[in-house]
mmCIF file of C-alpha atoms in Angstrom:
data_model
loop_
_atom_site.group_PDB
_atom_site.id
_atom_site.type_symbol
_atom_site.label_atom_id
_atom_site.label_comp_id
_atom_site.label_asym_id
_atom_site.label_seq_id
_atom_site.Cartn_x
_atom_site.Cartn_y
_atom_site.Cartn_z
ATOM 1 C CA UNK A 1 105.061 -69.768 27.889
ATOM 2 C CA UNK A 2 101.370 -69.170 27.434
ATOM 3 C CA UNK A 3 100.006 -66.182 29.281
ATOM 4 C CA UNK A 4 96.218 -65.281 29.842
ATOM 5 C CA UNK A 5 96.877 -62.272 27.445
ATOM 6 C CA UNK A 6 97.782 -64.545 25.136
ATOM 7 C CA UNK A 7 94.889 -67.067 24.862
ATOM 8 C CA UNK A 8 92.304 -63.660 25.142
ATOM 9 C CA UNK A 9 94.135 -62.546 22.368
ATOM 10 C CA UNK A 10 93.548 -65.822 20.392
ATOM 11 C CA UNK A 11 90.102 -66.086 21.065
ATOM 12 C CA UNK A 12 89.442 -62.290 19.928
ATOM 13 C CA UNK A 13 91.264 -63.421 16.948
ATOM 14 C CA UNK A 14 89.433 -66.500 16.899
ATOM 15 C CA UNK A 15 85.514 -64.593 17.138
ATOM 16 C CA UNK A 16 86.348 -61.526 14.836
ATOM 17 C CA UNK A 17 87.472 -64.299 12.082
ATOM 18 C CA UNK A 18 84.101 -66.390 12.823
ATOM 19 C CA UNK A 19 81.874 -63.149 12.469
ATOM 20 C CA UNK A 20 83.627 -62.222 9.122
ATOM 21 C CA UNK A 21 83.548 -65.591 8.120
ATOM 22 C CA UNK A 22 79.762 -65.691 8.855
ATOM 23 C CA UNK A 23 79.087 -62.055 7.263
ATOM 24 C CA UNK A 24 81.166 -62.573 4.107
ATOM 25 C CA UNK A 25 79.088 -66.040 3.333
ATOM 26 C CA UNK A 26 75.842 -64.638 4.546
ATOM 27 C CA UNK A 27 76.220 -62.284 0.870
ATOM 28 C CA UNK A 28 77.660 -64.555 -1.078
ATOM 29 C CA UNK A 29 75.350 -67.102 -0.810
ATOM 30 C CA UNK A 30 73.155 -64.420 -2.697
ATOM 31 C CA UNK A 31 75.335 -65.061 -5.492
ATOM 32 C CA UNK A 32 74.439 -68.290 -7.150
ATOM 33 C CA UNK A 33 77.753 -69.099 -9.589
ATOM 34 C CA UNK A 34 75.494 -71.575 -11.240
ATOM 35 C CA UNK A 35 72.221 -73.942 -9.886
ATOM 36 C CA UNK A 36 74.482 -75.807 -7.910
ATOM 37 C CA UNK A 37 76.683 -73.840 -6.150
ATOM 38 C CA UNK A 38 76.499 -70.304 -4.415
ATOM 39 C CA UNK A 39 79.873 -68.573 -3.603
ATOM 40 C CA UNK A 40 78.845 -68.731 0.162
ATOM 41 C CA UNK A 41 80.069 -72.837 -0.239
ATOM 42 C CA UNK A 42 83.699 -71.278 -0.883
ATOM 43 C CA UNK A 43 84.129 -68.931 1.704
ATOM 44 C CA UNK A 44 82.008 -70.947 4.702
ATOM 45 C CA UNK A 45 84.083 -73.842 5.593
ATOM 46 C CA UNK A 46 86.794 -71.195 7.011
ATOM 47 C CA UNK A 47 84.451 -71.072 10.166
ATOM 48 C CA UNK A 48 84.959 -74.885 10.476
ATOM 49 C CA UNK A 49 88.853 -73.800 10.272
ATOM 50 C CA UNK A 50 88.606 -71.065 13.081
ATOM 51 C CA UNK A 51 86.345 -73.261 15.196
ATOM 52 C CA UNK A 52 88.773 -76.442 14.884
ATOM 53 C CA UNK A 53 91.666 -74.802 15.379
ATOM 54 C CA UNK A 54 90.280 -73.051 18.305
ATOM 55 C CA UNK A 55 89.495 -76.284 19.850
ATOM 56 C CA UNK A 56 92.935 -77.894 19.051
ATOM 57 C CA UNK A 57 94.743 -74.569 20.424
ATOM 58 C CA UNK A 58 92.731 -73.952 23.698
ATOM 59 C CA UNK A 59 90.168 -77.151 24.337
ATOM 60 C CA UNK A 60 86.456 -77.001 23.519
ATOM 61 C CA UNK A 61 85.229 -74.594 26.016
ATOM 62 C CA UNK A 62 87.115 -71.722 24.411
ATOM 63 C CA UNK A 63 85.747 -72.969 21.169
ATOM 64 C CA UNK A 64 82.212 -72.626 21.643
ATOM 65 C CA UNK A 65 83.274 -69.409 23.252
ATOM 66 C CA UNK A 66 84.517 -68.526 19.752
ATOM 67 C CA UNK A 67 81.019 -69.488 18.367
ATOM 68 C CA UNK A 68 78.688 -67.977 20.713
ATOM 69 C CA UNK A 69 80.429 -64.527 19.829
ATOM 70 C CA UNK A 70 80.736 -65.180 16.003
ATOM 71 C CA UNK A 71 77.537 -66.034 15.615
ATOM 72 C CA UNK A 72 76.276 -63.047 17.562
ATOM 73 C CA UNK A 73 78.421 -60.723 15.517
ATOM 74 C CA UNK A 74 77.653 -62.386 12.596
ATOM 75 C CA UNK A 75 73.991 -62.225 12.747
ATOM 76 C CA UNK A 76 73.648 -58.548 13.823
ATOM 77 C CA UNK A 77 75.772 -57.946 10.912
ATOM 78 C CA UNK A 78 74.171 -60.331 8.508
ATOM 79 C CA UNK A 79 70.876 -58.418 9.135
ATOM 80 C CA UNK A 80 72.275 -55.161 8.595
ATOM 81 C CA UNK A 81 73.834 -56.038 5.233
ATOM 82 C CA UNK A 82 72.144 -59.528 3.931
ATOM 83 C CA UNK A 83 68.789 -60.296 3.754
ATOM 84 C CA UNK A 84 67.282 -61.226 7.101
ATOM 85 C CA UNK A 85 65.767 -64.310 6.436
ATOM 86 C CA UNK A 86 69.243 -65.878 4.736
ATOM 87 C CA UNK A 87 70.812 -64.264 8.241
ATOM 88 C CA UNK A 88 68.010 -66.019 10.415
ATOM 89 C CA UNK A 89 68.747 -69.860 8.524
ATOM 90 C CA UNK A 90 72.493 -68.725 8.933
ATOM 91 C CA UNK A 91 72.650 -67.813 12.539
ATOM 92 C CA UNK A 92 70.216 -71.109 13.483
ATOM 93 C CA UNK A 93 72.304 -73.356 11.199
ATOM 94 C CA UNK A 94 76.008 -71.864 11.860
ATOM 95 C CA UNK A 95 74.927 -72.164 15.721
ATOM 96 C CA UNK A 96 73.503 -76.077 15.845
ATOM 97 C CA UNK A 97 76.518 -76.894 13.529
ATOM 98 C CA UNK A 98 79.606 -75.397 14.903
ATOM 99 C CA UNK A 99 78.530 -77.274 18.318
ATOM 100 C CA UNK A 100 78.259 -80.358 16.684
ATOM 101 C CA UNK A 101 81.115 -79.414 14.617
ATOM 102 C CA UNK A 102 83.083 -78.671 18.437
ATOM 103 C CA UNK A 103 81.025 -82.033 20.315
ATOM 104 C CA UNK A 104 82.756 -84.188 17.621
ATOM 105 C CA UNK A 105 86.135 -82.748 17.625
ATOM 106 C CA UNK A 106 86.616 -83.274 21.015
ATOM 107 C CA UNK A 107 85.703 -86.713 20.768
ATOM 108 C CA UNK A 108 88.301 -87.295 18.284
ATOM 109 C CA UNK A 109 90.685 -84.877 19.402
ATOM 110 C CA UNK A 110 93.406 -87.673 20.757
ATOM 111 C CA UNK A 111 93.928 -89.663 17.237
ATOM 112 C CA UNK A 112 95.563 -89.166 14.100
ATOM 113 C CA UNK A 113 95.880 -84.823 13.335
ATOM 114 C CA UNK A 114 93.853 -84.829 10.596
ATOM 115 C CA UNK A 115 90.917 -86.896 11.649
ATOM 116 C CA UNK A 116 89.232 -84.460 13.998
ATOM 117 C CA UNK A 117 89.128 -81.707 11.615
ATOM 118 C CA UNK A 118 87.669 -83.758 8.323
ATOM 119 C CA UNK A 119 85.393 -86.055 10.352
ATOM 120 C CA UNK A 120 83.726 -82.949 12.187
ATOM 121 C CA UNK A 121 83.478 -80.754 9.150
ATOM 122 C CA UNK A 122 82.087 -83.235 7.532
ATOM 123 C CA UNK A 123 79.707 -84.624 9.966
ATOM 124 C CA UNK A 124 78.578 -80.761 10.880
ATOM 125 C CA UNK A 125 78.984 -79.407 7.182
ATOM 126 C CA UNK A 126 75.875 -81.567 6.663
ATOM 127 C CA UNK A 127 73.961 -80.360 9.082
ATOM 128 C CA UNK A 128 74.566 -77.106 8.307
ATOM 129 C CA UNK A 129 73.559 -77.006 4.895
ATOM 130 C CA UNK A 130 70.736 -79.326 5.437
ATOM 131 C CA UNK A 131 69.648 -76.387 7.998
ATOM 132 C CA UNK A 132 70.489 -73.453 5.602
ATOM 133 C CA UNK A 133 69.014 -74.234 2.609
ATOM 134 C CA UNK A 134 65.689 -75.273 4.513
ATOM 135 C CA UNK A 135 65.214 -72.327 6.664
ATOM 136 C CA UNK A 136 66.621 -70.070 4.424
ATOM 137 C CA UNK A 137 65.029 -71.299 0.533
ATOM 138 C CA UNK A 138 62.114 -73.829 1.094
ATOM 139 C CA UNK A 139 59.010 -72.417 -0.586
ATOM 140 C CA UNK A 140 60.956 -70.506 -2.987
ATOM 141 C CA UNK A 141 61.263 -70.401 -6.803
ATOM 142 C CA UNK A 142 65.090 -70.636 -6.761
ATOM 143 C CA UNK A 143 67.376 -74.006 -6.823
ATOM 144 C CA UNK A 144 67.529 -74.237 -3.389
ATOM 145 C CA UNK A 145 68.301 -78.306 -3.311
ATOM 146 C CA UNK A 146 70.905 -78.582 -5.809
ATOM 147 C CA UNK A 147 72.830 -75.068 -4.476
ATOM 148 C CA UNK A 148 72.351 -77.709 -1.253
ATOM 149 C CA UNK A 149 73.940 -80.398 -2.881
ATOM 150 C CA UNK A 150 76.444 -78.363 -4.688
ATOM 151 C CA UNK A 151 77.237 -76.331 -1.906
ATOM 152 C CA UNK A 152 77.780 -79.664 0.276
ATOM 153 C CA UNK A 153 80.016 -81.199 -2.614
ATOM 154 C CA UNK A 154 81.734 -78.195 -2.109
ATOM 155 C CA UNK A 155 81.872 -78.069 1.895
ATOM 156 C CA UNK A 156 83.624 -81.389 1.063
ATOM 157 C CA UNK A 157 86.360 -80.580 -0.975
ATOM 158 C CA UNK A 158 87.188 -77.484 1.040
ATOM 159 C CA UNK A 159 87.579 -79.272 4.206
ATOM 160 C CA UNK A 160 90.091 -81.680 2.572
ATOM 161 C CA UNK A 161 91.818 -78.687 0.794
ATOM 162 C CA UNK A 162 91.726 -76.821 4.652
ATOM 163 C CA UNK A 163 93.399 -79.204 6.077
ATOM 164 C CA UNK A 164 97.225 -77.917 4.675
ATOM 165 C CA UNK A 165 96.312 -74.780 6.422
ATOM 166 C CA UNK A 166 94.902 -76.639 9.432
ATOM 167 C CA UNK A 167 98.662 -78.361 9.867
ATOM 168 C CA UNK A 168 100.672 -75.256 8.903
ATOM 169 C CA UNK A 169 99.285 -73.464 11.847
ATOM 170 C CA UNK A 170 99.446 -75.891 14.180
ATOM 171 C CA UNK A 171 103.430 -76.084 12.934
ATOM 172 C CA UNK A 172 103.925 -72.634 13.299
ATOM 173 C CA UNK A 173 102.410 -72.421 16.957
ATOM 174 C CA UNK A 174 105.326 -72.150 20.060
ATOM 175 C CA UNK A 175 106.249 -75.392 21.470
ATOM 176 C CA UNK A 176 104.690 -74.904 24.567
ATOM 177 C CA UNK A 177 101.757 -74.401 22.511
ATOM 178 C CA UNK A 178 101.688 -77.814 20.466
ATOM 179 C CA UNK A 179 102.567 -79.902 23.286
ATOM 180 C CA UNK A 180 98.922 -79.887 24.588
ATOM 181 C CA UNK A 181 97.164 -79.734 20.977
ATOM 182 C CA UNK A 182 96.021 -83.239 21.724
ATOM 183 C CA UNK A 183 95.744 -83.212 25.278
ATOM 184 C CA UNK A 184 92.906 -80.320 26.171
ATOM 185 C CA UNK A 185 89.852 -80.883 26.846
#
């Protein structure tokens, strides 16, 4: 049986993740691998993970719960240890796309398992980077369109590869759990 202790539990689980998430690919996207790809495009897509799953588990409320608090950890953090104009583009673009990224999930939430995940990752992955690399590289020297490109490409391919992890945790959750993944609103 779900308790109250146990869906605060999930969504402290659920916001820590997001902020680490955000800080982690807040400094690595200072770390081009080549001009098309930073190694922020590896580790970013897990907040599309945590923010999906959230919404599966507990219904989209509790996800943009989730979000609100990860991106207000993440952003005090991403100031104190990136550089605050990458931190600024992140917070702007990890906020406009995770509720996009929520809007559509919920939307989709009542066919096939793996179509809400991919189509909102997608969908908001876009948005995202289009975002990002704007705010955070326009008027600069550096490669800031193809790391966009490249680091979309990449967005891409890690949301299909996220999805095994998407459907193991759903498998391991309770029953009682499960039974409303496609039923909460």
């Amino acid at each position: 049986m779900r308790t109250h202790a146990m869906e605060r539990n999930a969504l402290i689980a659920g916001a820590t993740a997001m902020g680490l998430v955000v800080l982690v690919s807040n400094i690595a996207v200072g770390y081009p691998i080549n001009d098309w790809l930073t190694w922020g495009a590896l580790t970013y897509p897990l907040a599309f993970l945590v923010t999906d799953l959230t919404n599966r588990i507990l219904g989209a409320a509790p996800a943009r719960r989730v979000v609100y608090v990860g991106f207000a950890v993440g952003v005090l953090l991403s100031i104190v240890f990136a550089d605050l104009r990458i931190a600024l583009a992140s917070g702007s673009a990890f906020l406009l796309a995770q509720l996009l990224d929520i809007w559509i999930f919920d939307r989709l939430r009542r066919q096939s398992w793996w179509k809400a995940p991919i189509v909102s990752s997608l969908i908001a992955s876009a948005l995202d980077t289009a975002v990002f690399f704007t705010a955070a590289f326009a008027f600069t020297a550096l490669p800031w369109v193809t790391w966009a490109l490249g680091d979309y490409a990449a967005k891409l391919a890690m949301a299909a590869l996220l999805l095994a992890p998407f459907r193991a945790v759903l498998a391991a959750l309770p029953v009682e759990w499960r039974q409303s993944e496609t039923t909460r609103a």
